[in-house]
């Protein structure tokens, strides 16, 4: 578990682990961690961005990860070329963002991603994790955020002359990220099919990710 939001290669990591389970189904079982479970939950449009798990500083998507969801990214041309990838996956493409419809990265993306990374480093340097959310902007109802100790969106830390651009691009980046894992996509469907626990009977050991809450684990095992 915890294949995502640990660095700039979440998409490649999920794809690699998926390919391993395809190539060695009798030897590799991939289970979900709490970060994957939260990613699947974050897809729910009813949850405001400020309330999504990926908005928290400790679970935010690395700015470099967003490079993976554009037409000229390395992953866009190579994600289906793995020797482990099945023919079914090669024919299946995310319905919301086929490669030929993705725009290319431009210099403004380079600027915004650098600014987001610098802003993220400021959050960590000042131990402001609880006060900042990695969202384009806070809800118009500021009381909603204040009641939760939220004081700033990550874009509030970005210089004013670049703030509007950062807000627009960050919204686009976050939409593309979630769209890559929605139902009907290769990676989204695979994550949805994963267990959160695995009993290895040959060694009499139950494997479950330590971050999965007791309630979720109990509910899963009692099915």
Coordinates of N, CA and C in Angstrom, one line a residue:
X1 N 0.8 -1.2 0.0 CA 0.0 0.0 0.0 C 0.8 1.3 0.0
X2 N 0.1 2.4 -0.1 CA 0.8 3.7 -0.1 C 1.7 3.8 -1.4
X3 N 1.1 3.6 -2.5 CA 1.8 3.7 -3.8 C 1.8 5.2 -4.3
X4 N 0.8 6.0 -3.7 CA 0.6 7.3 -4.3 C 1.0 8.4 -3.3
X5 N 1.1 9.6 -3.8 CA 1.4 10.9 -3.1 C 2.6 10.7 -2.2
X6 N 3.6 10.0 -2.6 CA 4.9 9.9 -1.9 C 6.0 10.5 -2.7
X7 N 5.7 11.1 -3.9 CA 6.8 11.6 -4.7 C 6.2 11.9 -6.1
X8 N 7.0 12.3 -7.1 CA 6.6 12.7 -8.4 C 6.3 11.5 -9.4
X9 N 6.2 10.3 -8.9 CA 6.0 9.2 -9.8 C 4.9 8.2 -9.3
X10 N 3.9 8.8 -8.7 CA 2.8 8.0 -8.2 C 2.1 7.1 -9.4
X11 N 1.9 7.8 -10.5 CA 1.3 7.1 -11.6 C 2.1 5.9 -12.1
X12 N 3.4 6.1 -12.2 CA 4.3 5.1 -12.7 C 4.4 3.9 -11.6
X13 N 4.4 4.3 -10.4 CA 4.4 3.3 -9.3 C 3.2 2.4 -9.3
X14 N 2.0 3.0 -9.4 CA 0.8 2.2 -9.5 C 0.8 1.3 -10.7
X15 N 1.3 1.8 -11.9 CA 1.3 1.0 -13.1 C 2.3 -0.1 -12.9
X16 N 3.5 0.1 -12.3 CA 4.5 -0.9 -12.1 C 4.0 -2.0 -11.2
X17 N 3.3 -1.6 -10.1 CA 2.8 -2.7 -9.2 C 1.7 -3.4 -9.9
X18 N 0.9 -2.8 -10.6 CA -0.2 -3.4 -11.4 C 0.4 -4.4 -12.4
X19 N 1.5 -4.0 -13.1 CA 2.1 -4.9 -14.0 C 2.7 -6.1 -13.3
X20 N 3.2 -6.0 -12.2 CA 3.8 -7.1 -11.4 C 2.7 -8.1 -11.1
X21 N 1.5 -7.6 -10.7 CA 0.4 -8.5 -10.4 C -0.1 -9.2 -11.6
X22 N 0.0 -8.6 -12.8 CA -0.4 -9.2 -14.0 C 0.6 -10.3 -14.4
X23 N 1.9 -10.0 -14.3 CA 2.9 -10.9 -14.7 C 3.1 -12.1 -13.8
X24 N 2.9 -11.9 -12.5 CA 3.1 -12.9 -11.5 C 1.9 -13.0 -10.6
X25 N 0.8 -13.4 -11.1 CA -0.5 -13.4 -10.3 C -0.4 -14.4 -9.1
X26 N 0.4 -15.4 -9.2 CA 0.5 -16.4 -8.1 C 1.5 -16.0 -7.1
X27 N 2.3 -15.0 -7.3 CA 3.4 -14.6 -6.4 C 3.2 -13.2 -5.9
X28 N 2.5 -12.4 -6.5 CA 2.3 -11.0 -6.1 C 0.9 -10.6 -5.9
X29 N 0.6 -10.1 -4.7 CA -0.7 -9.6 -4.4 C -0.5 -8.2 -3.9
X30 N -1.2 -7.3 -4.5 CA -1.1 -5.9 -4.2 C -2.3 -5.5 -3.3
X31 N -2.0 -5.0 -2.1 CA -3.1 -4.6 -1.3 C -3.1 -3.0 -1.2
X32 N -4.3 -2.5 -0.8 CA -4.4 -1.1 -0.7 C -4.0 -0.6 0.6
X33 N -3.4 0.6 0.6 CA -3.1 1.3 1.9 C -4.1 2.4 2.1
X34 N -4.0 3.2 3.2 CA -5.0 4.2 3.4 C -4.9 5.3 2.4
X35 N -3.7 5.6 1.8 CA -3.6 6.6 0.8 C -4.4 6.3 -0.5
X36 N -4.3 5.0 -0.9 CA -5.1 4.6 -2.1 C -6.6 4.7 -1.8
X37 N -7.0 4.3 -0.6 CA -8.4 4.3 -0.2 C -8.9 5.8 -0.2
X38 N -8.1 6.7 0.3 CA -8.5 8.1 0.3 C -8.5 8.6 -1.1
X39 N -7.6 8.2 -2.0 CA -7.6 8.6 -3.4 C -8.9 8.2 -4.0
X40 N -9.4 7.0 -3.8 CA -10.6 6.6 -4.4 C -11.8 7.4 -3.8
X41 N -11.7 7.7 -2.5 CA -12.7 8.6 -1.9 C -12.7 10.0 -2.5
X42 N -11.5 10.5 -2.7 CA -11.4 11.9 -3.2 C -12.1 12.1 -4.6
X43 N -12.4 11.0 -5.3 CA -13.0 11.2 -6.6 C -14.5 11.6 -6.5
X44 N -15.0 11.5 -5.3 CA -16.4 11.9 -5.1 C -16.6 13.4 -5.2
X45 N -17.3 13.8 -6.2 CA -17.5 15.3 -6.5 C -18.3 16.0 -5.4
X46 N -18.9 15.2 -4.5 CA -19.7 15.9 -3.4 C -18.7 16.4 -2.3
X47 N -17.5 15.9 -2.3 CA -16.5 16.3 -1.3 C -15.8 17.6 -1.8
X48 N -15.9 18.7 -1.1 CA -15.3 19.9 -1.6 C -13.7 19.7 -1.6
X49 N -13.1 20.5 -2.4 CA -11.6 20.3 -2.6 C -10.9 20.4 -1.2
X50 N -11.3 21.4 -0.4 CA -10.7 21.7 0.8 C -10.9 20.5 1.8
X51 N -11.9 19.6 1.5 CA -12.1 18.5 2.4 C -11.5 17.2 1.9
X52 N -10.9 17.2 0.8 CA -10.3 16.0 0.2 C -9.0 15.7 0.9
X53 N -8.7 14.4 1.0 CA -7.5 13.9 1.7 C -6.2 14.5 1.0
X54 N -6.2 14.6 -0.3 CA -5.1 15.1 -1.0 C -4.8 16.6 -0.8
X55 N -5.8 17.3 -0.2 CA -5.6 18.7 0.1 C -4.7 18.9 1.4
X56 N -4.6 17.9 2.2 CA -3.8 18.0 3.4 C -2.3 18.0 3.0
X57 N -1.6 18.8 3.7 CA -0.1 19.0 3.4 C 0.6 17.6 3.5
X58 N 0.3 16.8 4.5 CA 1.0 15.5 4.7 C 0.6 14.5 3.6
X59 N -0.4 14.8 2.8 CA -0.9 13.8 1.8 C -1.0 14.4 0.4
X60 N -0.5 15.6 0.3 CA -0.7 16.3 -1.0 C 0.1 15.6 -2.1
X61 N -0.3 15.8 -3.3 CA 0.4 15.3 -4.5 C 1.6 16.1 -4.7
X62 N 2.8 15.5 -4.9 CA 4.0 16.2 -5.3 C 3.8 17.0 -6.5
X63 N 4.1 18.2 -6.6 CA 3.9 19.0 -7.8 C 4.5 18.4 -9.1
X64 N 5.6 17.7 -8.9 CA 6.2 17.0 -10.1 C 5.3 15.9 -10.7
X65 N 4.4 15.4 -9.8 CA 3.5 14.3 -10.3 C 2.6 14.8 -11.4
X66 N 2.3 16.0 -11.4 CA 1.3 16.6 -12.4 C 1.9 16.5 -13.8
X67 N 3.2 16.4 -13.9 CA 3.9 16.3 -15.2 C 3.4 15.0 -16.0
X68 N 2.9 14.1 -15.2 CA 2.6 12.8 -15.8 C 1.3 12.8 -16.6
X69 N 0.5 13.9 -16.6 CA -0.8 13.9 -17.2 C -1.0 14.8 -18.3
X70 N 0.1 15.0 -19.1 CA 0.1 15.9 -20.3 C 0.7 15.1 -21.5
X71 N 0.4 15.7 -22.6 CA 0.7 15.0 -23.9 C 2.2 14.7 -24.1
X72 N 3.0 15.7 -23.6 CA 4.4 15.5 -23.9 C 5.2 15.0 -22.6
X73 N 4.5 14.4 -21.7 CA 5.1 13.8 -20.6 C 5.7 12.5 -21.0
X74 N 6.8 12.0 -20.3 CA 7.4 10.8 -20.6 C 6.4 9.6 -20.4
X75 N 5.6 9.7 -19.4 CA 4.7 8.6 -19.1 C 3.6 8.5 -20.1
X76 N 3.2 9.6 -20.8 CA 2.1 9.5 -21.7 C 2.5 8.7 -22.9
X77 N 3.8 8.6 -23.3 CA 4.2 7.8 -24.4 C 4.7 6.4 -24.0
X78 N 4.9 6.2 -22.8 CA 5.5 4.9 -22.4 C 4.7 4.1 -21.4
X79 N 3.6 4.7 -20.9 CA 2.8 4.0 -19.8 C 2.3 2.6 -20.3
X80 N 2.0 2.5 -21.6 CA 1.4 1.2 -22.1 C 2.4 0.3 -22.7
X81 N 3.7 0.7 -22.6 CA 4.7 -0.1 -23.3 C 5.5 -1.1 -22.5
X82 N 5.0 -1.2 -21.2 CA 5.7 -2.2 -20.3 C 5.5 -3.6 -20.9
X83 N 6.6 -4.4 -20.7 CA 6.5 -5.8 -21.2 C 5.5 -6.6 -20.3
X84 N 5.1 -6.0 -19.2 CA 4.1 -6.7 -18.3 C 2.7 -6.4 -18.7
X85 N 2.5 -5.3 -19.4 CA 1.1 -4.8 -19.7 C 0.3 -5.8 -20.6
X86 N -0.9 -6.1 -20.1 CA -1.8 -7.0 -20.9 C -2.3 -6.3 -22.1
X87 N -2.7 -7.1 -23.1 CA -3.4 -6.6 -24.3 C -4.6 -5.8 -24.0
X88 N -5.4 -6.3 -23.0 CA -6.6 -5.6 -22.6 C -6.4 -4.2 -22.2
X89 N -5.3 -4.0 -21.4 CA -4.9 -2.7 -20.9 C -4.5 -1.8 -22.0
X90 N -3.8 -2.4 -23.0 CA -3.3 -1.6 -24.1 C -4.4 -1.0 -24.9
X91 N -5.5 -1.8 -25.0 CA -6.7 -1.3 -25.7 C -7.6 -0.4 -24.9
X92 N -7.4 -0.4 -23.6 CA -8.2 0.4 -22.7 C -7.5 1.7 -22.4
X93 N -8.2 2.8 -22.6 CA -7.6 4.1 -22.4 C -8.6 4.9 -21.6
X94 N -8.1 5.8 -20.6 CA -9.0 6.6 -19.8 C -10.0 7.4 -20.7
X95 N -11.3 7.2 -20.5 CA -12.2 7.9 -21.4 C -12.3 9.4 -21.2
X96 N -11.7 9.9 -20.1 CA -11.8 11.3 -19.8 C -10.6 12.1 -20.3
X97 N -9.5 11.4 -20.6 CA -8.3 12.1 -21.1 C -7.5 11.3 -22.0
X98 N -8.0 10.9 -23.2 CA -7.2 10.2 -24.1 C -6.0 11.1 -24.5
X99 N -4.9 10.4 -24.8 CA -3.6 11.1 -25.0 C -3.7 12.2 -26.1
X100 N -4.4 11.9 -27.1 CA -4.5 12.9 -28.3 C -5.2 14.1 -27.9
X101 N -6.0 14.2 -26.8 CA -6.7 15.4 -26.4 C -6.0 16.2 -25.3
X102 N -4.9 15.6 -24.8 CA -4.2 16.3 -23.7 C -3.3 17.5 -24.3
X103 N -3.3 18.6 -23.7 CA -2.5 19.7 -24.2 C -1.1 19.5 -23.7
X104 N -0.1 20.0 -24.5 CA 1.3 19.9 -24.1 C 1.6 20.9 -23.0
X105 N 2.7 20.5 -22.2 CA 3.2 21.4 -21.2 C 3.8 22.7 -21.9
X106 N 3.7 23.8 -21.1 CA 4.3 25.0 -21.7 C 5.2 25.7 -20.6
X107 N 5.7 26.8 -20.9 CA 6.6 27.5 -19.9 C 5.9 27.9 -18.7
X108 N 4.6 28.2 -18.8 CA 3.8 28.6 -17.7 C 3.7 27.5 -16.7
X109 N 3.6 26.3 -17.2 CA 3.5 25.1 -16.3 C 4.8 25.0 -15.6
X110 N 5.9 25.2 -16.2 CA 7.2 25.1 -15.5 C 7.3 26.1 -14.4
X111 N 6.8 27.3 -14.6 CA 6.7 28.4 -13.6 C 5.8 28.0 -12.5
X112 N 4.6 27.6 -12.8 CA 3.7 27.2 -11.7 C 4.1 26.0 -10.9
X113 N 4.6 25.0 -11.5 CA 5.1 23.8 -10.8 C 6.3 24.2 -9.9
X114 N 7.2 25.1 -10.3 CA 8.3 25.5 -9.4 C 7.7 26.3 -8.3
X115 N 6.7 27.2 -8.5 CA 6.1 28.0 -7.5 C 5.4 27.1 -6.4
X116 N 4.7 26.1 -6.9 CA 4.0 25.2 -6.0 C 5.0 24.4 -5.1
X117 N 6.1 24.0 -5.8 CA 7.1 23.2 -5.0 C 7.7 24.1 -3.9
X118 N 8.0 25.4 -4.3 CA 8.6 26.3 -3.3 C 7.6 26.6 -2.2
X119 N 6.3 26.8 -2.6 CA 5.3 27.0 -1.5 C 5.2 25.9 -0.6
X120 N 5.2 24.6 -1.1 CA 5.2 23.4 -0.3 C 6.3 23.4 0.7
X121 N 7.5 23.7 0.2 CA 8.7 23.7 1.1 C 8.5 24.8 2.2
X122 N 7.9 25.9 1.9 CA 7.6 26.9 2.9 C 6.7 26.4 4.0
X123 N 5.7 25.6 3.6 CA 4.7 25.1 4.5 C 5.5 24.1 5.5
X124 N 6.3 23.3 5.0 CA 7.1 22.4 5.8 C 8.1 23.1 6.7
X125 N 8.7 24.1 6.1 CA 9.7 24.9 6.9 C 9.2 25.6 8.1
X126 N 7.9 26.0 7.9 CA 7.3 26.8 9.0 C 6.3 25.9 9.8
X127 N 6.3 24.6 9.5 CA 5.4 23.7 10.3 C 3.9 24.1 10.2
X128 N 3.5 24.5 9.1 CA 2.2 25.1 8.9 C 1.2 24.1 8.3
X129 N 1.4 22.8 8.5 CA 0.6 21.8 7.9 C -0.9 21.9 8.1
X130 N -1.2 22.2 9.4 CA -2.7 22.3 9.7 C -3.3 23.5 9.2
X131 N -2.6 24.6 8.9 CA -3.2 25.9 8.5 C -3.3 26.0 7.0
X132 N -2.6 25.2 6.2 CA -2.6 25.4 4.8 C -3.2 24.1 4.1
X133 N -4.0 24.4 3.1 CA -4.5 23.3 2.3 C -4.0 23.4 0.8
X134 N -3.7 22.3 0.2 CA -3.2 22.4 -1.1 C -4.3 22.4 -2.1
X135 N -5.0 23.6 -2.2 CA -6.1 23.8 -3.1 C -5.9 25.1 -3.8
X136 N -6.6 25.3 -4.9 CA -6.5 26.6 -5.6 C -7.0 27.8 -4.8
X137 N -8.1 27.6 -4.1 CA -8.6 28.7 -3.3 C -9.5 28.1 -2.2
X138 N -9.6 28.8 -1.1 CA -10.5 28.3 0.0 C -12.0 28.7 -0.4
X139 N -12.9 27.9 0.2 CA -14.3 28.2 -0.1 C -14.7 29.6 0.3
X140 N -15.7 30.2 -0.4 CA -16.1 31.5 -0.2 C -16.6 31.7 1.3
X141 N -17.2 30.6 1.8 CA -17.6 30.6 3.2 C -16.3 30.3 4.1
X142 N -15.7 31.4 4.4 CA -14.4 31.3 5.1 C -14.6 30.6 6.5
X143 N -15.8 30.8 7.1 CA -16.1 30.2 8.4 C -15.9 28.7 8.4
X144 N -16.3 28.1 7.2 CA -16.1 26.6 7.1 C -14.7 26.2 7.3
X145 N -13.7 27.0 6.7 CA -12.3 26.7 6.9 C -11.8 27.1 8.2
X146 N -12.2 28.3 8.7 CA -11.7 28.7 10.0 C -12.1 27.8 11.1
X147 N -13.3 27.2 11.1 CA -13.7 26.3 12.1 C -12.8 25.0 12.1
X148 N -12.1 24.8 11.0 CA -11.2 23.6 10.9 C -9.7 24.0 11.1
X149 N -9.5 25.2 11.4 CA -8.1 25.7 11.6 C -7.4 26.0 10.3
X150 N -8.1 26.0 9.2 CA -7.5 26.3 7.9 C -7.5 27.8 7.7
X151 N -6.3 28.3 7.3 CA -6.1 29.7 7.2 C -5.7 30.1 5.8
X152 N -5.1 29.2 5.0 CA -4.6 29.6 3.7 C -4.7 28.4 2.7
X153 N -4.9 28.8 1.4 CA -4.7 27.9 0.3 C -3.3 28.0 -0.1
X154 N -2.7 27.0 -0.7 CA -1.3 27.0 -1.1 C -1.0 28.1 -2.0
X155 N -2.0 28.6 -2.8 CA -1.8 29.7 -3.7 C -1.6 31.0 -3.0
X156 N -2.1 31.1 -1.8 CA -1.9 32.3 -1.0 C -0.4 32.6 -0.7
X157 N 0.4 31.6 -0.8 CA 1.8 31.7 -0.5 C 2.6 32.1 -1.7
X158 N 2.0 32.0 -2.9 CA 2.6 32.3 -4.2 C 2.5 33.8 -4.4
X159 N 3.6 34.4 -5.0 CA 3.6 35.9 -5.3 C 2.3 36.3 -6.0
X160 N 1.8 37.5 -5.6 CA 0.5 37.9 -6.2 C 0.5 38.0 -7.7
X161 N 1.6 38.3 -8.3 CA 1.6 38.5 -9.8 C 1.4 37.1 -10.5
X162 N 1.6 36.0 -9.8 CA 1.5 34.7 -10.4 C 0.3 33.9 -9.8
X163 N -0.4 34.5 -8.9 CA -1.4 33.8 -8.1 C -2.6 33.3 -8.9
X164 N -3.1 34.1 -9.8 CA -4.3 33.8 -10.6 C -3.9 32.6 -11.5
X165 N -2.7 32.7 -12.2 CA -2.3 31.6 -13.0 C -2.1 30.3 -12.2
X166 N -1.5 30.4 -11.0 CA -1.3 29.2 -10.2 C -2.7 28.6 -9.8
X167 N -3.7 29.4 -9.5 CA -5.0 28.9 -9.2 C -5.6 28.1 -10.3
X168 N -5.5 28.7 -11.5 CA -6.1 28.1 -12.7 C -5.4 26.8 -13.0
X169 N -4.1 26.8 -13.0 CA -3.3 25.6 -13.4 C -3.5 24.5 -12.3
X170 N -3.4 24.9 -11.0 CA -3.5 23.9 -10.0 C -4.9 23.1 -10.1
X171 N -6.0 23.9 -10.4 CA -7.3 23.2 -10.6 C -7.2 22.2 -11.7
X172 N -6.6 22.6 -12.8 CA -6.4 21.7 -13.9 C -5.6 20.5 -13.6
X173 N -4.5 20.7 -12.9 CA -3.6 19.6 -12.5 C -4.4 18.6 -11.6
X174 N -5.1 19.1 -10.6 CA -5.8 18.2 -9.7 C -6.9 17.5 -10.4
X175 N -7.6 18.1 -11.3 CA -8.6 17.4 -12.0 C -8.1 16.3 -12.9
X176 N -6.9 16.5 -13.5 CA -6.3 15.5 -14.3 C -5.8 14.3 -13.5
X177 N -5.3 14.7 -12.3 CA -4.8 13.6 -11.4 C -5.9 12.7 -11.0
X178 N -7.1 13.2 -10.6 CA -8.2 12.4 -10.2 C -8.8 11.7 -11.3
X179 N -8.9 12.3 -12.5 CA -9.4 11.7 -13.7 C -8.7 10.4 -14.1
X180 N -7.4 10.4 -13.8 CA -6.6 9.3 -14.2 C -6.9 8.0 -13.4
X181 N -7.6 8.2 -12.3 CA -7.9 7.1 -11.4 C -9.4 6.9 -11.2
X182 N -10.2 7.4 -12.1 CA -11.6 7.2 -12.0 C -12.1 5.9 -12.5
X183 N -13.3 5.5 -12.1 CA -13.9 4.2 -12.7 C -13.9 4.3 -14.2
X184 N -13.5 3.2 -14.8 CA -13.5 3.2 -16.3 C -12.1 3.4 -16.8
X185 N -11.2 3.8 -16.0 CA -9.8 3.9 -16.4 C -9.0 2.6 -16.0
X186 N -7.9 2.4 -16.7 CA -7.1 1.2 -16.3 C -6.7 1.2 -14.9
X187 N -6.1 2.3 -14.4 CA -5.6 2.3 -13.1 C -6.7 2.5 -12.0
X188 N -7.8 3.2 -12.4 CA -8.9 3.3 -11.4 C -9.6 2.0 -11.2
X189 N -9.9 1.3 -12.3 CA -10.5 0.0 -12.1 C -9.6 -1.0 -11.4
X190 N -8.3 -1.0 -11.6 CA -7.4 -1.9 -10.9 C -7.4 -1.6 -9.4
X191 N -7.3 -0.3 -9.1 CA -7.3 0.0 -7.6 C -8.6 -0.4 -7.0
X192 N -9.7 -0.2 -7.7 CA -11.0 -0.6 -7.1 C -11.1 -2.1 -6.9
X193 N -10.3 -2.9 -7.6 CA -10.4 -4.4 -7.5 C -9.4 -4.9 -6.5
X194 N -8.6 -4.1 -5.9 CA -7.6 -4.5 -4.9 C -8.2 -4.8 -3.5
X195 N -7.7 -5.8 -2.8 CA -8.1 -6.1 -1.5 C -7.3 -5.1 -0.5
X196 N -7.8 -5.0 0.7 CA -7.0 -4.2 1.7 C -6.3 -5.2 2.7
X197 N -6.5 -6.5 2.5 CA -5.8 -7.4 3.3 C -5.6 -8.7 2.5
X198 N -4.6 -9.4 2.9 CA -4.3 -10.7 2.2 C -3.7 -11.7 3.2
X199 N -4.4 -12.9 3.2 CA -3.9 -13.9 4.1 C -3.0 -14.9 3.3
X200 N -1.8 -14.9 3.7 CA -0.8 -15.9 3.0 C -0.8 -17.1 3.9
X201 N -1.6 -18.1 3.4 CA -1.8 -19.3 4.2 C -0.6 -20.1 4.3
X202 N 0.4 -20.1 3.4 CA 1.6 -20.9 3.4 C 2.5 -20.4 4.6
X203 N 2.4 -19.2 5.0 CA 3.2 -18.7 6.1 C 2.3 -18.3 7.3
X204 N 1.0 -18.5 7.1 CA 0.0 -18.2 8.2 C 0.2 -16.8 8.7
X205 N 0.2 -15.8 7.7 CA 0.3 -14.4 8.0 C -0.7 -13.6 7.3
X206 N -1.3 -12.7 8.0 CA -2.3 -11.7 7.5 C -1.6 -10.4 7.2
X207 N -1.6 -10.0 5.9 CA -0.9 -8.8 5.5 C -2.0 -7.7 5.4
X208 N -1.8 -6.6 6.1 CA -2.7 -5.4 6.0 C -1.8 -4.2 6.2
X209 N -2.1 -3.1 5.5 CA -1.3 -1.9 5.6 C -1.6 -1.3 7.0
X210 N -0.5 -0.8 7.6 CA -0.7 -0.3 9.0 C -1.5 1.0 9.1
X211 N -1.6 1.7 7.9 CA -2.4 3.0 7.9 C -3.9 2.8 7.8
X212 N -4.3 1.6 7.5 CA -5.8 1.3 7.3 C -6.4 1.3 8.7
X213 N -7.5 2.1 8.9 CA -8.1 2.3 10.2 C -8.7 1.0 10.7
X214 N -8.9 0.9 12.0 CA -9.5 -0.4 12.6 C -10.9 -0.6 12.0
X215 N -11.6 0.5 11.9 CA -13.0 0.3 11.5 C -13.1 -0.2 10.0
X216 N -12.2 0.3 9.2 CA -12.2 -0.1 7.8 C -11.8 -1.6 7.7
X217 N -10.7 -1.9 8.4 CA -10.2 -3.2 8.4 C -11.2 -4.2 8.9
X218 N -11.8 -3.9 10.0 CA -12.8 -4.8 10.6 C -14.0 -5.0 9.7
X219 N -14.4 -3.9 9.0 CA -15.6 -4.0 8.1 C -15.2 -4.9 6.9
X220 N -14.0 -4.8 6.4 CA -13.6 -5.6 5.3 C -13.5 -7.0 5.6
X221 N -12.9 -7.4 6.8 CA -12.7 -8.8 7.2 C -14.0 -9.4 7.6
X222 N -15.0 -8.7 8.0 CA -16.3 -9.2 8.4 C -17.2 -9.5 7.3
X223 N -16.8 -9.1 6.0 CA -17.7 -9.4 4.9 C -17.9 -10.8 4.6

